[in-house]
mmCIF file of C-alpha atoms in Angstrom:
data_model
loop_
_atom_site.group_PDB
_atom_site.id
_atom_site.type_symbol
_atom_site.label_atom_id
_atom_site.label_comp_id
_atom_site.label_asym_id
_atom_site.label_seq_id
_atom_site.Cartn_x
_atom_site.Cartn_y
_atom_site.Cartn_z
ATOM 1 C CA UNK A 1 4.703 -29.051 -3.521
ATOM 2 C CA UNK A 2 6.184 -26.175 -1.965
ATOM 3 C CA UNK A 3 5.390 -22.495 -2.605
ATOM 4 C CA UNK A 4 3.839 -19.378 -1.592
ATOM 5 C CA UNK A 5 0.997 -21.163 0.085
ATOM 6 C CA UNK A 6 2.752 -23.824 1.256
ATOM 7 C CA UNK A 7 0.976 -25.445 4.481
ATOM 8 C CA UNK A 8 -1.865 -23.497 4.075
ATOM 9 C CA UNK A 9 -5.478 -24.993 3.669
ATOM 10 C CA UNK A 10 -7.835 -23.343 1.202
ATOM 11 C CA UNK A 11 -11.288 -23.687 0.197
ATOM 12 C CA UNK A 12 -12.687 -22.929 -3.259
ATOM 13 C CA UNK A 13 -16.363 -22.945 -4.074
ATOM 14 C CA UNK A 14 -17.472 -23.523 -7.456
ATOM 15 C CA UNK A 15 -14.042 -25.214 -8.231
ATOM 16 C CA UNK A 16 -15.128 -27.875 -10.592
ATOM 17 C CA UNK A 17 -15.069 -25.747 -13.771
ATOM 18 C CA UNK A 18 -13.410 -22.643 -15.369
ATOM 19 C CA UNK A 19 -12.056 -19.919 -12.604
ATOM 20 C CA UNK A 20 -12.592 -22.017 -9.947
ATOM 21 C CA UNK A 21 -10.718 -25.097 -11.147
ATOM 22 C CA UNK A 22 -8.218 -22.949 -12.084
ATOM 23 C CA UNK A 23 -7.627 -21.406 -8.780
ATOM 24 C CA UNK A 24 -7.949 -24.633 -6.908
ATOM 25 C CA UNK A 25 -4.775 -26.192 -8.912
ATOM 26 C CA UNK A 26 -2.897 -22.837 -8.751
ATOM 27 C CA UNK A 27 -3.608 -23.158 -4.815
ATOM 28 C CA UNK A 28 -2.267 -26.837 -4.868
ATOM 29 C CA UNK A 29 0.505 -25.879 -7.216
ATOM 30 C CA UNK A 30 1.759 -23.168 -4.346
ATOM 31 C CA UNK A 31 1.802 -25.697 -1.694
ATOM 32 C CA UNK A 32 -1.597 -25.392 -0.385
ATOM 33 C CA UNK A 33 -4.080 -28.404 0.614
ATOM 34 C CA UNK A 34 -7.468 -27.642 -1.118
ATOM 35 C CA UNK A 35 -11.014 -28.038 -0.487
ATOM 36 C CA UNK A 36 -12.513 -28.516 -3.856
ATOM 37 C CA UNK A 37 -16.125 -27.434 -3.718
ATOM 38 C CA UNK A 38 -18.793 -28.258 -6.419
ATOM 39 C CA UNK A 39 -22.388 -28.862 -6.146
ATOM 40 C CA UNK A 40 -22.231 -30.094 -10.198
ATOM 41 C CA UNK A 41 -24.948 -28.057 -11.569
ATOM 42 C CA UNK A 42 -25.527 -27.131 -15.070
ATOM 43 C CA UNK A 43 -24.851 -23.297 -16.081
ATOM 44 C CA UNK A 44 -28.325 -22.301 -15.158
ATOM 45 C CA UNK A 45 -28.179 -24.223 -11.806
ATOM 46 C CA UNK A 46 -30.187 -27.062 -12.726
ATOM 47 C CA UNK A 47 -28.554 -30.606 -11.288
ATOM 48 C CA UNK A 48 -25.746 -32.152 -13.369
ATOM 49 C CA UNK A 49 -25.301 -36.036 -12.808
ATOM 50 C CA UNK A 50 -21.408 -35.676 -13.330
ATOM 51 C CA UNK A 51 -20.059 -33.609 -10.614
ATOM 52 C CA UNK A 52 -16.437 -32.386 -11.540
ATOM 53 C CA UNK A 53 -15.159 -32.032 -8.148
ATOM 54 C CA UNK A 54 -13.654 -35.311 -8.204
ATOM 55 C CA UNK A 55 -12.150 -35.045 -11.311
ATOM 56 C CA UNK A 56 -10.217 -31.709 -10.273
ATOM 57 C CA UNK A 57 -9.413 -33.443 -7.085
ATOM 58 C CA UNK A 58 -7.968 -36.489 -9.517
ATOM 59 C CA UNK A 59 -6.116 -33.610 -11.379
ATOM 60 C CA UNK A 60 -4.494 -32.282 -8.455
ATOM 61 C CA UNK A 61 -3.258 -35.674 -7.021
ATOM 62 C CA UNK A 62 -1.869 -36.328 -10.326
ATOM 63 C CA UNK A 63 0.083 -33.350 -10.017
ATOM 64 C CA UNK A 64 1.440 -34.237 -6.626
ATOM 65 C CA UNK A 65 -0.816 -31.809 -4.675
ATOM 66 C CA UNK A 66 -3.456 -32.406 -1.841
ATOM 67 C CA UNK A 67 -6.951 -32.127 -2.100
ATOM 68 C CA UNK A 68 -10.290 -33.335 -1.200
ATOM 69 C CA UNK A 69 -13.895 -33.069 -2.898
ATOM 70 C CA UNK A 70 -17.004 -31.405 -1.217
ATOM 71 C CA UNK A 71 -20.290 -31.459 -2.937
ATOM 72 C CA UNK A 72 -22.782 -29.534 -0.681
ATOM 73 C CA UNK A 73 -24.848 -26.353 -1.488
ATOM 74 C CA UNK A 74 -22.876 -23.722 0.200
ATOM 75 C CA UNK A 75 -26.438 -21.458 -0.279
ATOM 76 C CA UNK A 76 -27.472 -23.240 2.708
ATOM 77 C CA UNK A 77 -26.675 -22.901 6.410
ATOM 78 C CA UNK A 78 -25.905 -26.865 6.593
ATOM 79 C CA UNK A 79 -23.753 -26.912 3.148
ATOM 80 C CA UNK A 80 -21.712 -23.690 4.075
ATOM 81 C CA UNK A 81 -21.079 -25.027 7.682
ATOM 82 C CA UNK A 82 -19.805 -28.449 6.428
ATOM 83 C CA UNK A 83 -17.356 -26.784 3.975
ATOM 84 C CA UNK A 84 -15.549 -25.271 6.946
ATOM 85 C CA UNK A 85 -15.765 -28.733 8.751
ATOM 86 C CA UNK A 86 -14.395 -30.576 6.009
ATOM 87 C CA UNK A 87 -11.386 -28.508 5.829
ATOM 88 C CA UNK A 88 -10.904 -28.719 9.747
ATOM 89 C CA UNK A 89 -11.583 -32.351 10.131
ATOM 90 C CA UNK A 90 -9.290 -33.251 6.792
ATOM 91 C CA UNK A 91 -6.549 -30.997 7.356
ATOM 92 C CA UNK A 92 -7.103 -29.523 10.812
ATOM 93 C CA UNK A 93 -7.156 -25.879 9.922
ATOM 94 C CA UNK A 94 -8.655 -23.562 7.352
ATOM 95 C CA UNK A 95 -6.632 -20.449 6.256
ATOM 96 C CA UNK A 96 -7.925 -19.154 3.166
ATOM 97 C CA UNK A 97 -11.688 -18.895 1.439
ATOM 98 C CA UNK A 98 -12.120 -18.436 -2.118
ATOM 99 C CA UNK A 99 -15.670 -17.799 -2.884
ATOM 100 C CA UNK A 100 -16.435 -18.426 -6.532
ATOM 101 C CA UNK A 101 -19.661 -20.453 -7.032
ATOM 102 C CA UNK A 102 -22.314 -19.097 -9.528
ATOM 103 C CA UNK A 103 -24.615 -19.436 -12.501
ATOM 104 C CA UNK A 104 -26.314 -17.175 -14.914
ATOM 105 C CA UNK A 105 -30.213 -17.130 -15.862
ATOM 106 C CA UNK A 106 -30.150 -14.163 -18.262
ATOM 107 C CA UNK A 107 -33.208 -12.314 -19.218
ATOM 108 C CA UNK A 108 -33.870 -8.608 -20.279
ATOM 109 C CA UNK A 109 -35.264 -6.933 -17.369
ATOM 110 C CA UNK A 110 -38.948 -6.742 -18.201
ATOM 111 C CA UNK A 111 -38.811 -10.802 -19.158
ATOM 112 C CA UNK A 112 -37.028 -11.749 -15.941
ATOM 113 C CA UNK A 113 -39.185 -13.578 -13.326
ATOM 114 C CA UNK A 114 -39.115 -13.696 -9.488
ATOM 115 C CA UNK A 115 -37.562 -17.519 -9.611
ATOM 116 C CA UNK A 116 -34.784 -16.209 -12.066
ATOM 117 C CA UNK A 117 -34.170 -13.380 -9.848
ATOM 118 C CA UNK A 118 -33.903 -15.305 -6.716
ATOM 119 C CA UNK A 119 -32.104 -18.291 -8.108
ATOM 120 C CA UNK A 120 -28.901 -16.026 -9.077
ATOM 121 C CA UNK A 121 -29.049 -14.120 -5.926
ATOM 122 C CA UNK A 122 -29.007 -17.326 -3.801
ATOM 123 C CA UNK A 123 -26.202 -18.800 -5.467
ATOM 124 C CA UNK A 124 -23.923 -15.755 -5.866
ATOM 125 C CA UNK A 125 -25.032 -13.576 -2.743
ATOM 126 C CA UNK A 126 -26.026 -15.983 -0.217
ATOM 127 C CA UNK A 127 -23.561 -18.143 -1.594
ATOM 128 C CA UNK A 128 -20.744 -15.481 -0.629
ATOM 129 C CA UNK A 129 -22.394 -14.892 2.503
ATOM 130 C CA UNK A 130 -22.958 -18.323 4.366
ATOM 131 C CA UNK A 131 -19.274 -19.568 3.631
ATOM 132 C CA UNK A 132 -18.004 -16.205 4.908
ATOM 133 C CA UNK A 133 -19.953 -16.003 7.832
ATOM 134 C CA UNK A 134 -19.120 -19.769 8.854
ATOM 135 C CA UNK A 135 -15.527 -19.446 7.986
ATOM 136 C CA UNK A 136 -15.104 -16.066 9.972
ATOM 137 C CA UNK A 137 -16.812 -17.595 12.976
ATOM 138 C CA UNK A 138 -14.143 -20.276 13.012
ATOM 139 C CA UNK A 139 -11.476 -17.696 12.803
ATOM 140 C CA UNK A 140 -13.085 -15.374 15.497
ATOM 141 C CA UNK A 141 -12.942 -18.225 17.836
ATOM 142 C CA UNK A 142 -9.290 -19.296 17.043
ATOM 143 C CA UNK A 143 -8.419 -15.424 17.859
ATOM 144 C CA UNK A 144 -10.413 -15.503 21.082
ATOM 145 C CA UNK A 145 -8.536 -18.868 21.912
ATOM 146 C CA UNK A 146 -5.105 -16.771 21.583
ATOM 147 C CA UNK A 147 -4.334 -18.358 17.999
ATOM 148 C CA UNK A 148 -4.887 -15.408 15.724
ATOM 149 C CA UNK A 149 -4.926 -16.337 12.191
ATOM 150 C CA UNK A 150 -3.569 -15.038 9.082
ATOM 151 C CA UNK A 151 -6.934 -15.776 7.286
ATOM 152 C CA UNK A 152 -7.595 -14.354 3.837
ATOM 153 C CA UNK A 153 -11.251 -14.505 2.029
ATOM 154 C CA UNK A 154 -11.607 -13.686 -1.966
ATOM 155 C CA UNK A 155 -14.829 -12.961 -2.746
ATOM 156 C CA UNK A 156 -15.771 -13.010 -6.782
ATOM 157 C CA UNK A 157 -17.410 -9.877 -8.367
ATOM 158 C CA UNK A 158 -17.429 -9.002 -12.035
ATOM 159 C CA UNK A 159 -17.533 -6.218 -14.109
ATOM 160 C CA UNK A 160 -21.136 -6.522 -14.387
ATOM 161 C CA UNK A 161 -21.394 -5.534 -10.843
ATOM 162 C CA UNK A 162 -19.102 -2.483 -11.558
ATOM 163 C CA UNK A 163 -20.937 -1.036 -14.620
ATOM 164 C CA UNK A 164 -24.111 -3.205 -15.051
ATOM 165 C CA UNK A 165 -24.959 -5.652 -18.272
ATOM 166 C CA UNK A 166 -27.689 -5.775 -20.356
ATOM 167 C CA UNK A 167 -29.737 -8.609 -20.038
ATOM 168 C CA UNK A 168 -28.299 -9.274 -16.607
ATOM 169 C CA UNK A 169 -30.024 -7.162 -14.028
ATOM 170 C CA UNK A 170 -30.146 -10.238 -11.469
ATOM 171 C CA UNK A 171 -26.185 -10.879 -12.213
ATOM 172 C CA UNK A 172 -25.269 -7.383 -12.039
ATOM 173 C CA UNK A 173 -27.300 -7.027 -8.669
ATOM 174 C CA UNK A 174 -25.828 -9.644 -7.080
ATOM 175 C CA UNK A 175 -22.212 -9.164 -8.340
ATOM 176 C CA UNK A 176 -22.433 -5.412 -6.815
ATOM 177 C CA UNK A 177 -23.915 -6.728 -3.575
ATOM 178 C CA UNK A 178 -20.798 -8.734 -3.286
ATOM 179 C CA UNK A 179 -18.600 -5.752 -3.607
ATOM 180 C CA UNK A 180 -20.386 -4.001 -0.577
ATOM 181 C CA UNK A 181 -20.380 -7.301 1.334
ATOM 182 C CA UNK A 182 -16.367 -7.324 0.942
ATOM 183 C CA UNK A 183 -16.249 -3.907 2.306
ATOM 184 C CA UNK A 184 -18.345 -4.286 5.182
ATOM 185 C CA UNK A 185 -16.457 -7.788 5.998
ATOM 186 C CA UNK A 186 -13.303 -6.746 5.553
ATOM 187 C CA UNK A 187 -14.058 -3.442 8.002
ATOM 188 C CA UNK A 188 -15.484 -5.856 10.534
ATOM 189 C CA UNK A 189 -13.352 -8.902 10.554
ATOM 190 C CA UNK A 190 -9.780 -7.409 10.226
ATOM 191 C CA UNK A 191 -9.431 -7.387 14.262
ATOM 192 C CA UNK A 192 -9.542 -11.291 13.962
ATOM 193 C CA UNK A 193 -6.662 -11.468 11.283
ATOM 194 C CA UNK A 194 -8.958 -11.760 8.497
ATOM 195 C CA UNK A 195 -8.372 -9.982 5.205
ATOM 196 C CA UNK A 196 -11.256 -9.757 2.719
ATOM 197 C CA UNK A 197 -10.763 -8.642 -0.777
ATOM 198 C CA UNK A 198 -12.383 -9.039 -4.093
ATOM 199 C CA UNK A 199 -11.579 -9.583 -7.585
ATOM 200 C CA UNK A 200 -13.834 -8.747 -10.880
ATOM 201 C CA UNK A 201 -12.391 -11.302 -13.695
ATOM 202 C CA UNK A 202 -12.554 -11.353 -17.213
ATOM 203 C CA UNK A 203 -11.721 -14.995 -18.417
ATOM 204 C CA UNK A 204 -13.416 -17.584 -20.787
ATOM 205 C CA UNK A 205 -15.462 -19.933 -18.448
ATOM 206 C CA UNK A 206 -19.066 -21.784 -19.172
ATOM 207 C CA UNK A 207 -20.809 -18.428 -18.188
ATOM 208 C CA UNK A 208 -18.857 -16.413 -20.791
ATOM 209 C CA UNK A 209 -18.127 -19.004 -23.705
ATOM 210 C CA UNK A 210 -20.194 -16.820 -26.247
ATOM 211 C CA UNK A 211 -18.902 -13.618 -25.073
ATOM 212 C CA UNK A 212 -15.109 -14.725 -25.418
ATOM 213 C CA UNK A 213 -15.774 -17.624 -27.959
ATOM 214 C CA UNK A 214 -13.452 -16.035 -30.352
ATOM 215 C CA UNK A 215 -10.689 -14.750 -28.255
ATOM 216 C CA UNK A 216 -7.748 -17.552 -28.343
ATOM 217 C CA UNK A 217 -4.287 -17.629 -27.849
ATOM 218 C CA UNK A 218 -2.481 -15.456 -30.887
ATOM 219 C CA UNK A 219 -0.021 -17.165 -33.097
ATOM 220 C CA UNK A 220 2.736 -14.407 -32.383
ATOM 221 C CA UNK A 221 2.632 -14.476 -28.620
ATOM 222 C CA UNK A 222 0.804 -17.905 -27.665
ATOM 223 C CA UNK A 223 -0.596 -15.971 -25.018
ATOM 224 C CA UNK A 224 -4.420 -16.785 -24.352
ATOM 225 C CA UNK A 225 -5.584 -13.425 -22.695
ATOM 226 C CA UNK A 226 -9.042 -15.155 -21.863
ATOM 227 C CA UNK A 227 -7.559 -18.340 -20.061
ATOM 228 C CA UNK A 228 -9.009 -18.716 -16.524
ATOM 229 C CA UNK A 229 -5.785 -19.468 -15.378
ATOM 230 C CA UNK A 230 -4.368 -15.710 -15.950
ATOM 231 C CA UNK A 231 -6.658 -15.078 -13.164
ATOM 232 C CA UNK A 232 -5.099 -17.259 -10.733
ATOM 233 C CA UNK A 233 -1.868 -15.630 -9.689
ATOM 234 C CA UNK A 234 -3.798 -12.746 -8.472
ATOM 235 C CA UNK A 235 -5.901 -14.691 -6.279
ATOM 236 C CA UNK A 236 -3.251 -17.102 -4.798
ATOM 237 C CA UNK A 237 -1.196 -14.071 -3.724
ATOM 238 C CA UNK A 238 -4.198 -12.420 -1.990
ATOM 239 C CA UNK A 239 -4.979 -15.953 -0.346
ATOM 240 C CA UNK A 240 -1.127 -16.034 0.696
ATOM 241 C CA UNK A 241 0.321 -14.555 3.857
ATOM 242 C CA UNK A 242 2.427 -12.530 1.399
ATOM 243 C CA UNK A 243 -0.466 -10.038 1.198
ATOM 244 C CA UNK A 244 -0.193 -9.061 4.573
ATOM 245 C CA UNK A 245 -2.131 -5.554 5.043
ATOM 246 C CA UNK A 246 -4.247 -5.645 1.698
ATOM 247 C CA UNK A 247 -8.045 -5.894 2.883
ATOM 248 C CA UNK A 248 -11.096 -4.050 1.593
ATOM 249 C CA UNK A 249 -10.054 -3.893 -1.772
ATOM 250 C CA UNK A 250 -11.178 -4.616 -5.399
ATOM 251 C CA UNK A 251 -9.229 -5.783 -8.167
ATOM 252 C CA UNK A 252 -10.214 -6.446 -11.986
ATOM 253 C CA UNK A 253 -8.262 -8.634 -13.650
ATOM 254 C CA UNK A 254 -8.029 -9.885 -17.266
ATOM 255 C CA UNK A 255 -5.339 -11.809 -19.298
ATOM 256 C CA UNK A 256 -2.265 -9.799 -18.154
ATOM 257 C CA UNK A 257 -3.838 -6.725 -16.891
ATOM 258 C CA UNK A 258 -4.400 -5.830 -13.107
ATOM 259 C CA UNK A 259 -6.274 -2.988 -12.046
ATOM 260 C CA UNK A 260 -7.178 -1.742 -8.427
ATOM 261 C CA UNK A 261 -10.852 -0.259 -8.534
ATOM 262 C CA UNK A 262 -11.044 2.860 -6.659
ATOM 263 C CA UNK A 263 -15.171 2.857 -6.082
ATOM 264 C CA UNK A 264 -17.763 5.167 -5.173
ATOM 265 C CA UNK A 265 -16.074 8.478 -4.313
ATOM 266 C CA UNK A 266 -17.596 12.229 -3.731
ATOM 267 C CA UNK A 267 -17.520 13.901 -7.017
ATOM 268 C CA UNK A 268 -18.705 17.623 -7.715
ATOM 269 C CA UNK A 269 -20.808 18.763 -4.736
ATOM 270 C CA UNK A 270 -22.784 22.143 -4.226
ATOM 271 C CA UNK A 271 -24.393 22.939 -0.991
ATOM 272 C CA UNK A 272 -27.001 25.552 -0.650
ATOM 273 C CA UNK A 273 -27.296 25.182 3.208
ATOM 274 C CA UNK A 274 -30.832 25.327 2.853
ATOM 275 C CA UNK A 275 -33.843 23.837 0.836
ATOM 276 C CA UNK A 276 -33.709 23.583 -3.001
ATOM 277 C CA UNK A 277 -36.830 24.220 -5.134
ATOM 278 C CA UNK A 278 -37.226 21.610 -7.513
ATOM 279 C CA UNK A 279 -35.740 24.094 -10.595
ATOM 280 C CA UNK A 280 -32.678 25.034 -8.312
ATOM 281 C CA UNK A 281 -32.119 21.388 -7.825
ATOM 282 C CA UNK A 282 -32.370 20.497 -11.392
ATOM 283 C CA UNK A 283 -30.442 23.259 -12.672
ATOM 284 C CA UNK A 284 -27.538 22.712 -9.839
ATOM 285 C CA UNK A 285 -27.647 18.787 -10.710
ATOM 286 C CA UNK A 286 -27.043 19.703 -14.271
ATOM 287 C CA UNK A 287 -24.111 22.125 -13.522
ATOM 288 C CA UNK A 288 -22.474 19.356 -11.446
ATOM 289 C CA UNK A 289 -23.095 16.570 -14.083
ATOM 290 C CA UNK A 290 -21.284 18.845 -16.532
ATOM 291 C CA UNK A 291 -18.150 18.892 -14.169
ATOM 292 C CA UNK A 292 -18.057 15.158 -13.330
ATOM 293 C CA UNK A 293 -16.544 12.091 -15.112
ATOM 294 C CA UNK A 294 -18.992 10.218 -17.363
ATOM 295 C CA UNK A 295 -19.780 6.589 -16.074
ATOM 296 C CA UNK A 296 -18.372 3.815 -17.995
ATOM 297 C CA UNK A 297 -20.757 1.942 -20.626
ATOM 298 C CA UNK A 298 -23.074 -0.804 -19.380
ATOM 299 C CA UNK A 299 -21.663 -4.016 -21.026
ATOM 300 C CA UNK A 300 -23.627 -4.699 -23.980
ATOM 301 C CA UNK A 301 -24.785 -1.040 -24.485
ATOM 302 C CA UNK A 302 -21.893 0.122 -26.409
ATOM 303 C CA UNK A 303 -19.624 3.361 -25.928
#
């Protein structure tokens, strides 16, 4: 199979279902050899006896592509390290890492216990950090050995990480952290030939099946705007050498729409050049707020 990623080796975490499965299949169709990682857990992170990674590998093989399954926990040091080792031992190289694994444990804030907080941050945030760390260490070593890579990392954030989402304080915090991790990694790793970007996708997956349950293909166009396969073309491009020079960016993508997110930038400012009184600070803050653009609504809170 030939395409934009011909000859590249790509690792996709959480690739047994939903977005990860769509990404793995799209990379294979674009010529990449793919390491399909999936721990095989339920929506809430509990063990699932029927791990789907092997099924995705079989689908890729049936379509004429190359892939291998990886079932370790990438939120552990050993699991993340073995992810990189599997790519190197099987295919002799690693070019692209797509961090996608995650699950939900939704609760309103006052009902959210520590275990649910820790579990979601573990799989989303640590599950991004550790594979990124081990892949970057390999690429740094390659650069120091005189073999500068054209490496790519695509992290998966969410609109919840950009705006927040009711009932998802843990998930929103983790996804916001992934954006900050992306920005730091892009700045630190560029010298080693590594580009790091993030996407904030909207698609119908196990985690969003209730949100987008009624959004299907329209009879007129036949286009299913919430199909996870709509997100993958941008991910494949970001994971290819064609994206040279693009790093430290966050893209929101849904259906046929791609948006470059511009993040936190300074807005209206006042400087007294001395200490404010509380009353002065409050009056000034209100004036600045009148000049500022209002924030977007938190998901689930209405407009």
